[in-house]
Short mmCIF file of C-alpha atoms and ligand atoms in Angstrom, two decimals:
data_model
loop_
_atom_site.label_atom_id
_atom_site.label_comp_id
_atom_site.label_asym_id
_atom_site.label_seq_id
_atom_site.Cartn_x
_atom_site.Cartn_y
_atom_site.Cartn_z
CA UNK N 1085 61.62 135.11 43.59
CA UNK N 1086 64.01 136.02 40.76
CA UNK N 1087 65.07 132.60 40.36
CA UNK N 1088 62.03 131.51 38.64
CA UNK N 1089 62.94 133.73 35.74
CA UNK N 1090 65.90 132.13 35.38
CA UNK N 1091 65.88 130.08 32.03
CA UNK N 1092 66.16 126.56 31.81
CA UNK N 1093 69.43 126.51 30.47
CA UNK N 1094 70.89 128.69 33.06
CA UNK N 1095 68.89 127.00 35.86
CA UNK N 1096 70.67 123.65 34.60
CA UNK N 1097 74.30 125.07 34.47
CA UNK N 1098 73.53 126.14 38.28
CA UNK N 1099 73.00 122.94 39.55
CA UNK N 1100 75.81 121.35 37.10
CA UNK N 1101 78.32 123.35 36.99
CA UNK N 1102 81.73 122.67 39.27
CA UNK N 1103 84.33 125.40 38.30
CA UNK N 1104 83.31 127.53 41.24
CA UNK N 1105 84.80 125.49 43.25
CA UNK N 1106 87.25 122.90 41.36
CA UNK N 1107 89.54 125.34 40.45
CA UNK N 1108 91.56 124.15 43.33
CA UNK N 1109 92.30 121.32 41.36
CA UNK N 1110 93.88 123.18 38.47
CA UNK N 1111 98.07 122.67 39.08
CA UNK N 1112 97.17 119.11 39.67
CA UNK N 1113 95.12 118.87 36.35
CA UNK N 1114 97.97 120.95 34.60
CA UNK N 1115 100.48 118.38 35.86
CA UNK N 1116 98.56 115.47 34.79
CA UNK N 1117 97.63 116.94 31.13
CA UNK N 1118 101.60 117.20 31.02
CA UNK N 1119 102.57 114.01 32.06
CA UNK N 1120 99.68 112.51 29.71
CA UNK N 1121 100.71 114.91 26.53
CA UNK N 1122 104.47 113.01 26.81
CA UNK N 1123 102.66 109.05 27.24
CA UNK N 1124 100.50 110.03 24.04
CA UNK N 1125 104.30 111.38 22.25
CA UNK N 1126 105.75 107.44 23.47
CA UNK N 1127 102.53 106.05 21.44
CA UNK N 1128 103.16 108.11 18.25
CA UNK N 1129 99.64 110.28 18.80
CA UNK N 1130 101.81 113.91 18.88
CA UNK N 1131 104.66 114.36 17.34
CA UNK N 1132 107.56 116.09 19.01
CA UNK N 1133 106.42 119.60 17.74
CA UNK N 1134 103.11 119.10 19.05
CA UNK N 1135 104.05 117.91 22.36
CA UNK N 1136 106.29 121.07 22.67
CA UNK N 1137 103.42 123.09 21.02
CA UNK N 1138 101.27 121.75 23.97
CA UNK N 1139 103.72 122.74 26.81
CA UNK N 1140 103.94 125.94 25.70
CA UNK N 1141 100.58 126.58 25.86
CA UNK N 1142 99.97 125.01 29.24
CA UNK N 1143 102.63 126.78 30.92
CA UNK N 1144 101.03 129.81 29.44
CA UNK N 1145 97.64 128.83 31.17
CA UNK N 1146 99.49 127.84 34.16
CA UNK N 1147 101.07 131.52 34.21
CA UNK N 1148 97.89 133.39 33.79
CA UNK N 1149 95.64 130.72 36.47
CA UNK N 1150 98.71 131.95 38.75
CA UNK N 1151 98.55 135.47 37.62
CA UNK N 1152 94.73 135.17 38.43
CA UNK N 1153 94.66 136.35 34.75
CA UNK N 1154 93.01 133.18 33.56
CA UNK N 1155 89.81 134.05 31.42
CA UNK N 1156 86.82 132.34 33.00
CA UNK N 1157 84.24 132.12 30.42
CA UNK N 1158 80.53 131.56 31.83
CA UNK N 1159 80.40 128.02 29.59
CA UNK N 1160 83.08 126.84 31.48
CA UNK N 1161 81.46 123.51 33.39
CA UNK N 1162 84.30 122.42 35.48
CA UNK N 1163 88.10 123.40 35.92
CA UNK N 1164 88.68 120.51 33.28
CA UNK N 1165 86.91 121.96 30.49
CA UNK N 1166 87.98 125.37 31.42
CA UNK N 1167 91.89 124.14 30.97
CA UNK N 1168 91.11 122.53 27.35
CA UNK N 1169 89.19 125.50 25.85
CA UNK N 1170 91.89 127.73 27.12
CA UNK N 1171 94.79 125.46 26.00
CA UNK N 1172 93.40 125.28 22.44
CA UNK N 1173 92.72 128.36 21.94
CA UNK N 1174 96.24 129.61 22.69
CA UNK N 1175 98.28 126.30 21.25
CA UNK N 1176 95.91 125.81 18.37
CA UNK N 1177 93.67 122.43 17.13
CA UNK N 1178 96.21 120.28 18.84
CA UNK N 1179 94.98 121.64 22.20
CA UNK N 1180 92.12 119.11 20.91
CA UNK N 1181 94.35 116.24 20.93
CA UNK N 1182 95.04 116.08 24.53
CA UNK N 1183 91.85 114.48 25.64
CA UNK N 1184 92.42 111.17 23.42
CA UNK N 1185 92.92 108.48 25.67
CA UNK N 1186 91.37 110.46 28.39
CA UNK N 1187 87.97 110.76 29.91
CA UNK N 1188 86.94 113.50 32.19
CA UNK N 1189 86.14 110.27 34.80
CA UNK N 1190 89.35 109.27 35.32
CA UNK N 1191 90.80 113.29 34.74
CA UNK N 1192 89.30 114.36 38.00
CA UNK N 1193 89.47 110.99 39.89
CA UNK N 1194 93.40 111.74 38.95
CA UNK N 1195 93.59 115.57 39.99
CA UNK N 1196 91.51 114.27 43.35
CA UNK N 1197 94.18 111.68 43.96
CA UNK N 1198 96.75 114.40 43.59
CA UNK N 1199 95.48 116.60 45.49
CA UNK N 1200 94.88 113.93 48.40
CA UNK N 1201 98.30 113.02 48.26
CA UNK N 1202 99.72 116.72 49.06
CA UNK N 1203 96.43 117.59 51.81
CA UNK N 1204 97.62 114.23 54.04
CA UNK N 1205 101.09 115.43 53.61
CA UNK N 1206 100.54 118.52 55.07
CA UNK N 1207 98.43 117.39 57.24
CA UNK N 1208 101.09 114.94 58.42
CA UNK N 1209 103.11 117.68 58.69
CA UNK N 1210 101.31 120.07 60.80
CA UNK N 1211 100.46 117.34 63.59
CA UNK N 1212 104.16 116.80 63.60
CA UNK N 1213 104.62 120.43 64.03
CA UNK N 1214 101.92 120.19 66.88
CA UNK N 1215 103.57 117.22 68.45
CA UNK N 1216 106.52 118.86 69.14
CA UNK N 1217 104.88 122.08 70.88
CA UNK N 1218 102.79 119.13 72.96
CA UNK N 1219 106.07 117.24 73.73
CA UNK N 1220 107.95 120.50 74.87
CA UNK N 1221 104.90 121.55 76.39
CA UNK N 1222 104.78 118.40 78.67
CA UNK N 1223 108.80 118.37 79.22
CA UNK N 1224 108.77 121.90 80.93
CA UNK N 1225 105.62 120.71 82.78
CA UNK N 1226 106.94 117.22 83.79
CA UNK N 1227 106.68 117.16 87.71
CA UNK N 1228 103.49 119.70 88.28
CA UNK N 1229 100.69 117.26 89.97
CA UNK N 1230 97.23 118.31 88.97
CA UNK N 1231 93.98 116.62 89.76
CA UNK N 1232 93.56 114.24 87.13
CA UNK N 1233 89.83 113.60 86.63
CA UNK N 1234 86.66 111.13 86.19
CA UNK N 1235 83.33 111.95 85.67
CA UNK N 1236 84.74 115.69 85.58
CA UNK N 1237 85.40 114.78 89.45
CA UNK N 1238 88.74 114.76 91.22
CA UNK N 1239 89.52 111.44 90.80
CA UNK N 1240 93.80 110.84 91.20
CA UNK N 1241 96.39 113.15 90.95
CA UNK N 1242 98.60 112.86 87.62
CA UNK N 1243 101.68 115.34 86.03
CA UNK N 1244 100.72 118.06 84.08
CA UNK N 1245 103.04 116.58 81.82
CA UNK N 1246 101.72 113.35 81.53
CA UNK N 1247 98.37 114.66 80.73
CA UNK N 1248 99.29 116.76 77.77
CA UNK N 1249 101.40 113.72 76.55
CA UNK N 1250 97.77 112.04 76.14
CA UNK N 1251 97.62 114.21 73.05
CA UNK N 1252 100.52 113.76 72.04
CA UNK N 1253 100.05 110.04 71.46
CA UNK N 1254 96.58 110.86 69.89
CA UNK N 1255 97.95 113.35 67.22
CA UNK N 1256 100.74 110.78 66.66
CA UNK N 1257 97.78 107.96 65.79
CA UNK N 1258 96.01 110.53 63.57
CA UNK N 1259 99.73 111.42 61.66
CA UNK N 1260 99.65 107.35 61.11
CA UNK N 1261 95.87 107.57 59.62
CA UNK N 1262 96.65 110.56 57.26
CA UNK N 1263 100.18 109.03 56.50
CA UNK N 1264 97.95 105.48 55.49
CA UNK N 1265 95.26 107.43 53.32
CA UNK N 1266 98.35 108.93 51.54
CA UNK N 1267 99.63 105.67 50.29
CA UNK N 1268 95.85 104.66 49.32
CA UNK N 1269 96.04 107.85 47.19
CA UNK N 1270 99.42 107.02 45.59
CA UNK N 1271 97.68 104.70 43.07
CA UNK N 1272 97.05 106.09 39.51
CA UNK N 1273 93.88 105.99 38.12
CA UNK N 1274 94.48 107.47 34.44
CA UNK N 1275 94.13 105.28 31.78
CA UNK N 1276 91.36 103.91 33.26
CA UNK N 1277 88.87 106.18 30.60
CA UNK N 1278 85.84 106.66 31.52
CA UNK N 1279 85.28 103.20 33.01
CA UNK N 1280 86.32 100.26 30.82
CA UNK N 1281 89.80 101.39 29.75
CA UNK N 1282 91.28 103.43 26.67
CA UNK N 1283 91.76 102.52 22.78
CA UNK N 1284 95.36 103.31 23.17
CA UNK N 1285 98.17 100.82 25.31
CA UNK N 1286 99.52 104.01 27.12
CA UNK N 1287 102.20 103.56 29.39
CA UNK N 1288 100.75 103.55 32.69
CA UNK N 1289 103.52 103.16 34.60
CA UNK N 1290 105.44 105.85 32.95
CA UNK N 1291 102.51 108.86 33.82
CA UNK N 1292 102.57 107.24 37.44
CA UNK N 1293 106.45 107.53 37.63
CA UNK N 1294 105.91 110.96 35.95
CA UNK N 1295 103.29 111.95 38.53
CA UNK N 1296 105.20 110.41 41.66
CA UNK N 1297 102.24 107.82 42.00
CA UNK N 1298 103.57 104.16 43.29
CA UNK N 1299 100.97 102.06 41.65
CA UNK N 1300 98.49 101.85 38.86
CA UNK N 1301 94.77 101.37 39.88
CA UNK N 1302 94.39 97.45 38.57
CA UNK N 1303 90.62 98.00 37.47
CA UNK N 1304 89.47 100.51 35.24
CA UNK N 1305 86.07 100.43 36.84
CA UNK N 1306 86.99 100.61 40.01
CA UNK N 1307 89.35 103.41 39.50
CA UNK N 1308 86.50 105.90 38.01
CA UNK N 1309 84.03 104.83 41.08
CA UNK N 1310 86.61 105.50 43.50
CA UNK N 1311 86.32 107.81 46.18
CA UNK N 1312 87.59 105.82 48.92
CA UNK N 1313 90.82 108.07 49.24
CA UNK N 1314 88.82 111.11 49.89
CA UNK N 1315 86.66 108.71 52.55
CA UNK N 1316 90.42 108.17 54.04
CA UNK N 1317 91.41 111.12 54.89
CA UNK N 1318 87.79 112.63 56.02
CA UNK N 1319 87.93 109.60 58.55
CA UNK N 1320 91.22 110.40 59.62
CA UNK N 1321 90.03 114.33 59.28
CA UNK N 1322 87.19 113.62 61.65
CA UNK N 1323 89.17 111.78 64.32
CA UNK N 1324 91.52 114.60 64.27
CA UNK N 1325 88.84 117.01 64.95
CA UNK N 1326 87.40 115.10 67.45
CA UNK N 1327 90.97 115.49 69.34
CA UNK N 1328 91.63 118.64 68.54
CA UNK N 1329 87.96 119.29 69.90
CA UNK N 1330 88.55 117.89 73.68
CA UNK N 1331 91.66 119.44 73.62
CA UNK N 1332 89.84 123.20 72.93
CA UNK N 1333 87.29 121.82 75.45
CA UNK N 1334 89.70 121.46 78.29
CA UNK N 1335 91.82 124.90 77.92
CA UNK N 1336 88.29 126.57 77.84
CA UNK N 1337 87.11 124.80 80.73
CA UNK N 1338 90.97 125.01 82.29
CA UNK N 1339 90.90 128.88 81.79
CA UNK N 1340 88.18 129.70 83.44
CA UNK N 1341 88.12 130.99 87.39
CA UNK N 1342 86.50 128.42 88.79
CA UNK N 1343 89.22 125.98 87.88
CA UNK N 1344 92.24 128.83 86.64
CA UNK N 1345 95.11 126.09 85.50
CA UNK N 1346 95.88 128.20 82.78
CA UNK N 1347 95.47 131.15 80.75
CA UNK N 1348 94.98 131.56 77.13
CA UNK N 1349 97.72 133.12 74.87
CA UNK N 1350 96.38 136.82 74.44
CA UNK N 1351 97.11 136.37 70.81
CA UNK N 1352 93.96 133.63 71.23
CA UNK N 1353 91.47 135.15 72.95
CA UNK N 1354 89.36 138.16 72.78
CA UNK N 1355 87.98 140.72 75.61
CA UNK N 1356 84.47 141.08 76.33
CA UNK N 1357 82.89 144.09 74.68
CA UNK N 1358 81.16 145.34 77.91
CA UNK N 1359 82.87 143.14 80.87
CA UNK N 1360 86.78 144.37 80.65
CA UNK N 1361 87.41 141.79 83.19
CA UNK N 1362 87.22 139.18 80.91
CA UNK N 1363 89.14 137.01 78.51
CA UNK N 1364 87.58 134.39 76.63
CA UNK N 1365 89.06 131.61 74.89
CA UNK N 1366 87.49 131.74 71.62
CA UNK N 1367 90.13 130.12 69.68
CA UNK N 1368 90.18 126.74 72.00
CA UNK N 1369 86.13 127.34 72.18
CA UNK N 1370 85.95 127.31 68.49
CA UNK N 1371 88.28 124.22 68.10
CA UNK N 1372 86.09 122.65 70.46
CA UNK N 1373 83.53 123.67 67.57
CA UNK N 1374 85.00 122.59 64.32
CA UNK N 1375 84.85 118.88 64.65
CA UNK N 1376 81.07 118.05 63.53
CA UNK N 1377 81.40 120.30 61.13
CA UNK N 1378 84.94 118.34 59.85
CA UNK N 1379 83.30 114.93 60.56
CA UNK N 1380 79.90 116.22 58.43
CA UNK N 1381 82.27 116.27 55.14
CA UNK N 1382 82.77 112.57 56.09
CA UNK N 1383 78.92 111.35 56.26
CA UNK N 1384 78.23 113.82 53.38
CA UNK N 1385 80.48 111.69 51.03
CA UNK N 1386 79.76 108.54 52.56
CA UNK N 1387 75.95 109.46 51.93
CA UNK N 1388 76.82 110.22 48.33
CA UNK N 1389 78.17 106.93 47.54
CA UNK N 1390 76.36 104.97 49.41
CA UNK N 1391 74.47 102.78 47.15
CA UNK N 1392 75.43 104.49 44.26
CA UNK N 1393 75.98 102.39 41.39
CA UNK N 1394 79.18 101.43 39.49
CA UNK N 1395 81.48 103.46 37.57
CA UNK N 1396 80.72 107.04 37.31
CA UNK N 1397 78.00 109.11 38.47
CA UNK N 1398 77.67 112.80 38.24
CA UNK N 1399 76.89 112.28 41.80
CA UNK N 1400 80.44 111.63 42.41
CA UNK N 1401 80.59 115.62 41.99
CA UNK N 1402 79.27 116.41 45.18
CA UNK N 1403 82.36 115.15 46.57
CA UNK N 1404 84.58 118.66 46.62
CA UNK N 1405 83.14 120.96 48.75
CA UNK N 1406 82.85 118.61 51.64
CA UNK N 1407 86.24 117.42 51.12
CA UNK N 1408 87.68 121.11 50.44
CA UNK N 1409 85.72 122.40 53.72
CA UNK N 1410 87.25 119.92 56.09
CA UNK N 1411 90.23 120.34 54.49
CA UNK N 1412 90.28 123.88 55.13
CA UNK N 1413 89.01 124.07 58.68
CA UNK N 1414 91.35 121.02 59.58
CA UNK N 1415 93.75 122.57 58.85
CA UNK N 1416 93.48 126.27 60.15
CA UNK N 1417 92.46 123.97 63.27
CA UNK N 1418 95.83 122.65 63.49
CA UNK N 1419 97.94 125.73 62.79
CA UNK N 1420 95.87 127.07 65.50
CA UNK N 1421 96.28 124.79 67.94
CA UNK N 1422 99.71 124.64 67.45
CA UNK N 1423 100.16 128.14 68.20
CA UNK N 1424 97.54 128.80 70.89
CA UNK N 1425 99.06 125.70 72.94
CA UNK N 1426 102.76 127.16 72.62
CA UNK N 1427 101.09 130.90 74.10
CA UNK N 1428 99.14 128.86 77.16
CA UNK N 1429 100.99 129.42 80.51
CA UNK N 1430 99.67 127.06 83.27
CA UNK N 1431 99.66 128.32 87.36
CA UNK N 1432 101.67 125.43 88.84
CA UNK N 1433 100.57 127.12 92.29
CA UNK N 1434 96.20 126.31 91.13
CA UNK N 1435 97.16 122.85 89.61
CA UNK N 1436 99.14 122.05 92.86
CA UNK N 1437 96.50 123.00 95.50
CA UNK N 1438 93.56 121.76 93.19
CA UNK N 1439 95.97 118.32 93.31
CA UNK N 1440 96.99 118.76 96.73
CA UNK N 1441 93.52 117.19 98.13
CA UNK N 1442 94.10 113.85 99.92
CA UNK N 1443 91.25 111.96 98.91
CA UNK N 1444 93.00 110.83 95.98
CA UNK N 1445 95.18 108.94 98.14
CA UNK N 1446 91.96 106.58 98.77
CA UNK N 1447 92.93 103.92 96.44
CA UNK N 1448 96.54 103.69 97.87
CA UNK N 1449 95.40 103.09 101.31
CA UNK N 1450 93.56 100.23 99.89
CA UNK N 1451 96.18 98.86 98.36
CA UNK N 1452 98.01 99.55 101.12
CA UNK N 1453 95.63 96.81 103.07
CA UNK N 1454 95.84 94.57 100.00
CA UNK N 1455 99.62 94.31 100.62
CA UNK N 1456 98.45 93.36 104.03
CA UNK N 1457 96.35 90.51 102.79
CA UNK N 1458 93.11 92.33 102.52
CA UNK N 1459 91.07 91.61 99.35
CA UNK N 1460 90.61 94.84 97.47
CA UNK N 1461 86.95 94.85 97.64
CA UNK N 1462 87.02 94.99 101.53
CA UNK N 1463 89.65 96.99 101.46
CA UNK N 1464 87.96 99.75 99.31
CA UNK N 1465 85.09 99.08 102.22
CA UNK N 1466 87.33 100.35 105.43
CA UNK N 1467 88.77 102.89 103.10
CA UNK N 1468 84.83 104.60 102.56
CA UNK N 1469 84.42 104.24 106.64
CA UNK N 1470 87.81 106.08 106.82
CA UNK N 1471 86.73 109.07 103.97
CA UNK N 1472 83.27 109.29 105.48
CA UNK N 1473 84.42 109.71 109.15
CA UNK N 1474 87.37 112.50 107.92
CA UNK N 1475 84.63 114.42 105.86
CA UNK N 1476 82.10 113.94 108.76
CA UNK N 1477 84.29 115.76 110.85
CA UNK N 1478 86.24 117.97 109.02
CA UNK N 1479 89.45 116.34 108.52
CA UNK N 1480 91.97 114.85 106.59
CA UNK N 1481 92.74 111.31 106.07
CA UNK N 1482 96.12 112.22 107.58
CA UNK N 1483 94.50 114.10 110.34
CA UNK N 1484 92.53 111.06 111.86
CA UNK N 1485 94.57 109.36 114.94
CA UNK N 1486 96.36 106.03 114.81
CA UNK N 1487 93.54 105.05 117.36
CA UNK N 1488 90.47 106.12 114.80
CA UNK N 1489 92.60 104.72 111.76
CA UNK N 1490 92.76 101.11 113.79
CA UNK N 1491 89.40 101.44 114.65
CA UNK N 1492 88.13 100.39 110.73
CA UNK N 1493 90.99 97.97 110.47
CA UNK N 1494 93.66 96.09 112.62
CA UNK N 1495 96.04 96.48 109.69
CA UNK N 1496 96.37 99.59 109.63
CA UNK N 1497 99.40 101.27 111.14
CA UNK N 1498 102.33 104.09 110.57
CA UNK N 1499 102.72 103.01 107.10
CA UNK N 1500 98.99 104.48 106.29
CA UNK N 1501 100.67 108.08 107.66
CA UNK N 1502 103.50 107.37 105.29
CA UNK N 1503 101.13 106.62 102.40
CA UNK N 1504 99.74 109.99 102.85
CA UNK N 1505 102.79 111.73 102.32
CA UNK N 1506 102.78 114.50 100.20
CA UNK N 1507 103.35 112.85 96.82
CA UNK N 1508 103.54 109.59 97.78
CA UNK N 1509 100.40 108.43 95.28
CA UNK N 1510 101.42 110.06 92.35
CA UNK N 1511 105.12 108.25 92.61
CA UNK N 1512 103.31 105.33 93.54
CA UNK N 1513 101.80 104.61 89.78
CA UNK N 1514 104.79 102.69 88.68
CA UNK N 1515 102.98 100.51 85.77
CA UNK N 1516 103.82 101.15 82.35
CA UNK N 1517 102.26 104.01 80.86
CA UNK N 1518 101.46 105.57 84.53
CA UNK N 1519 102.20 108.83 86.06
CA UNK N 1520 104.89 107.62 88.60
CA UNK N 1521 107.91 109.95 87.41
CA UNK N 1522 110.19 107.16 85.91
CA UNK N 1523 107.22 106.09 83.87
CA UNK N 1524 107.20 109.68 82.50
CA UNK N 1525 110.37 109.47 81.31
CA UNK N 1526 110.43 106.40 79.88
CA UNK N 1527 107.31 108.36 77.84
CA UNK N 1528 108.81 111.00 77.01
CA UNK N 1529 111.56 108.79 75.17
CA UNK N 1530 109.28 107.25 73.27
CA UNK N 1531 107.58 110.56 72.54
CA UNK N 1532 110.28 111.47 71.22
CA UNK N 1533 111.42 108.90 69.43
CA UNK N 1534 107.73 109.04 67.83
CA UNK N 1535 108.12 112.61 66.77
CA UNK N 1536 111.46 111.68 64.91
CA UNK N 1537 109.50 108.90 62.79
CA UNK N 1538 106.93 111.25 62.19
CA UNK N 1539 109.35 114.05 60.37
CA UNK N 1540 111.12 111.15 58.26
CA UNK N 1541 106.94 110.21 57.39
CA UNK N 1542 106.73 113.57 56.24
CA UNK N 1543 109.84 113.98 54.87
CA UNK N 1544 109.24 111.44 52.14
N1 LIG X 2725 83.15 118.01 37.15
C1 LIG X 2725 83.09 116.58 37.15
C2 LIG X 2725 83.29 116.05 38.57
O1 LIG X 2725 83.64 116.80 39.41
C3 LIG X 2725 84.13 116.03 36.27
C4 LIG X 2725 83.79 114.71 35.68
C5 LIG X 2725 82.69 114.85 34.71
N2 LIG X 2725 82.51 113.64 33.99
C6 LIG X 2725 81.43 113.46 33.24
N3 LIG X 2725 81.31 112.35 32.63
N4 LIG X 2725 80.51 114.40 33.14
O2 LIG X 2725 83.07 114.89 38.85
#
């Protein structure tokens, strides 16, 4: 109701305003109205008393943003402006000088690039950090069989090692899209002006080396229109989440009684307030939870610019709090995992009987007739007369007798017994990539190996 008497003017700076939230971008802007005070020095526009007349006064408004001393004034329209009133009135008229050459359009698609730059580093860094709890995680577990499943049935038996290396391989994909979005956001965009260029032949290349950019955006329209970085890493954001999501789906559905692989770190999980018996997984639960939210931030911006037409719009505005909001929860998401998953204990004793079940072994006794010269589709025939008559009456495929056995096929003989060793089909998935032990290994080199690349990525 109140809001109606709100006047126009006020009404307006609601809906147009940005500094509430793109203060974030502040060192980044400071950085760039530093580098950009010493290209307009090279082209004679300040002299050498006004460039140092200039860094004083920013590093004074850099001190008091830190200090949280900075003095927001209710005018203030965006982090941008907010830095320039500031600056001049501390440094003076020359505080006005810093904007030639510069348009706001190219200012924030600048501090955005920055800032894109650092958030896929870190996030490069935290999966790496993840990684190696998964890959530790998976050594100490190497040789514990657990059901591995299809259709959320018991399907074949695999390590409990070489399931949690499944994640590993995923988080090492998503490191490669967040490490790929980084280079897209290593290109400059300053200079570019508001869309057609600047008055003045600054030295591009110079505020890019200045800024630790690798490139200069090659079209001054383009640049402004941009937000295709920001697109990057919300993709790779929202196929993180997505990951990090199954992964808090499984330990939530792993934790509880009726399958009991593992428990939660206590650190992780709460009590009930009126059951004391119980101990939920909220922080895998809410993982499991955080990934449409992530992967909205990336169909809010795409909505945005979709259609929009070239260079700037104010539109383009409405691309920080999606960004900074999967940001955020992306990630808290991976510092979280990364410690719940190093707390988890797993009951090798559960995962061992749950994988102990012979039916599993249904597909090697098939192949075991292949090798005889059956073709697998008959073979996979006898081997459903052979499950149906053990379940019929209560016994194991290793229980029926060598008469029964023959009975559904003339090929079969001791070796079927020998099949259904205990073990025998999780050794026997020798391809590449499979859960036969040696295969493990040869994973868990590469795993490694992986890992290694992935520090030097986000190293540099
Ligand atoms: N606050 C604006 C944004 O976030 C900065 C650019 C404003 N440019 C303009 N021409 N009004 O996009």
């Amino acid at each position: 109701m109140p809001r109606f008497e709100e006047r126009p003017h006020e009404l307006f700076a609601r809906i147009n305003h940005s500094i509430a939230f793109d203060r974030r971008l502040a060192p980044y802007d400071m950085a760039q109205s530093r580098a950009h005070a010493r290209a307009l020095r090279a082209l004679g526009v300040l002299s050498d008393e006004e460039l140092a007349r200039l860094d004083q006064g920013l590093e004074r408004v850099a001190d008091e943003l830190d200090a949280g001393s900075f003095p927001f004034e209710e005018a203030d329209e965006d982090i941008h402006m907010a830095i320039e009133r500031r600056l001049t009135e501390i440094a003076g008229p020359v505080g006005g000088k810093l904007h030639t050459g510069r348009s706001r359009n190219d200012q924030v698609a600048t501090d955005l690039a920055m800032y894109l730059r650092e958030r896929c580093g870190v996030a490069v860094q935290l999966l790496a950090d993840l990684m190696d709890v998964v890959l530790e995680l998976a050594e100490r577990h190497v040789d514990w069989p657990m059901p591995g499943y299809t259709h959320l049935q018991r399907a074949q038996p695999v390590y409990l090692g070489h399931h949690l290396l499944a994640y590993f391989w995923m988080f090492d994909r998503d490191a490669r899209r967040f490490a790929v979005a980084r280079e897209g956001a290593a290109v400059l965009p300053l200079g570019s002006g508001a869309l057609a260029g600047v008055n003045w032949e600054i030295d591009r290349e110079l505020v890019a080396g200045d800024l630790g950019f690798s490139a200069v955006a090659p079209n001054s329209v383009d640049a402004v229109s941009s937000r295709d970085s920001a697109l990057d890493y919300l993709s790779a954001a929202s196929v993180c989440a997505v990951h990090l999501s199954r992964l808090g789906g499984e330990l939530v559905l792993w934790s509880s009684d009726e399958f009991g692989f593992c428990e939660p770190a206590d650190d992780f999980s709460s009590g009930s307030s009126i059951m004391p018996q119980k101990k939920n997984p909220d922080a895998a639960e809410l993982l499991r939870a955080k990934a449409p939210r992530i992967a909205s931030g990336f169909s809010t911006l795409a909505g945005v610019l979709h259609g929009l037409p070239l260079a700037y719009s104010k539109d383009l505005q409405e691309d920080k709090e999606a960004l900074f909001d999967a940001v955020d929860n992306l990630e808290l998401s991976l510092e979280a995992a990364r410690a719940m998953l190093a707390g988890t204990t797993f009951d090798r004793e559960r995962l061992a009987e749950a994988a102990a079940d012979e039916f599993p072994a249904a597909t090697d006794i098939a192949d075991l007739l292949v090798r005889k010269g059956m073709p697998f589709r008959e073979a996979h025939g006898v081997v459903g007369g052979l499950v149906r008559q053990a379940l019929e009456s209560d016994r194991t495929l290793s229980q029926l007798t060598p008469e029964e056995i023959r009975r559904h096929s003339e090929l079969l003989d001791d070796s079927y017994y020998q099949v259904l060793a205990s073990g025998q089909w999780l050794e026997s998935k020798v391809s590449a990539g499979g859960t036969a032990s040696a295969r493990v290994a040869v994973q868990l080199e590469a795993a490694r190996a992986a890992l290694a690349r992935q520090r030097e990525r986000s190293a540099t």
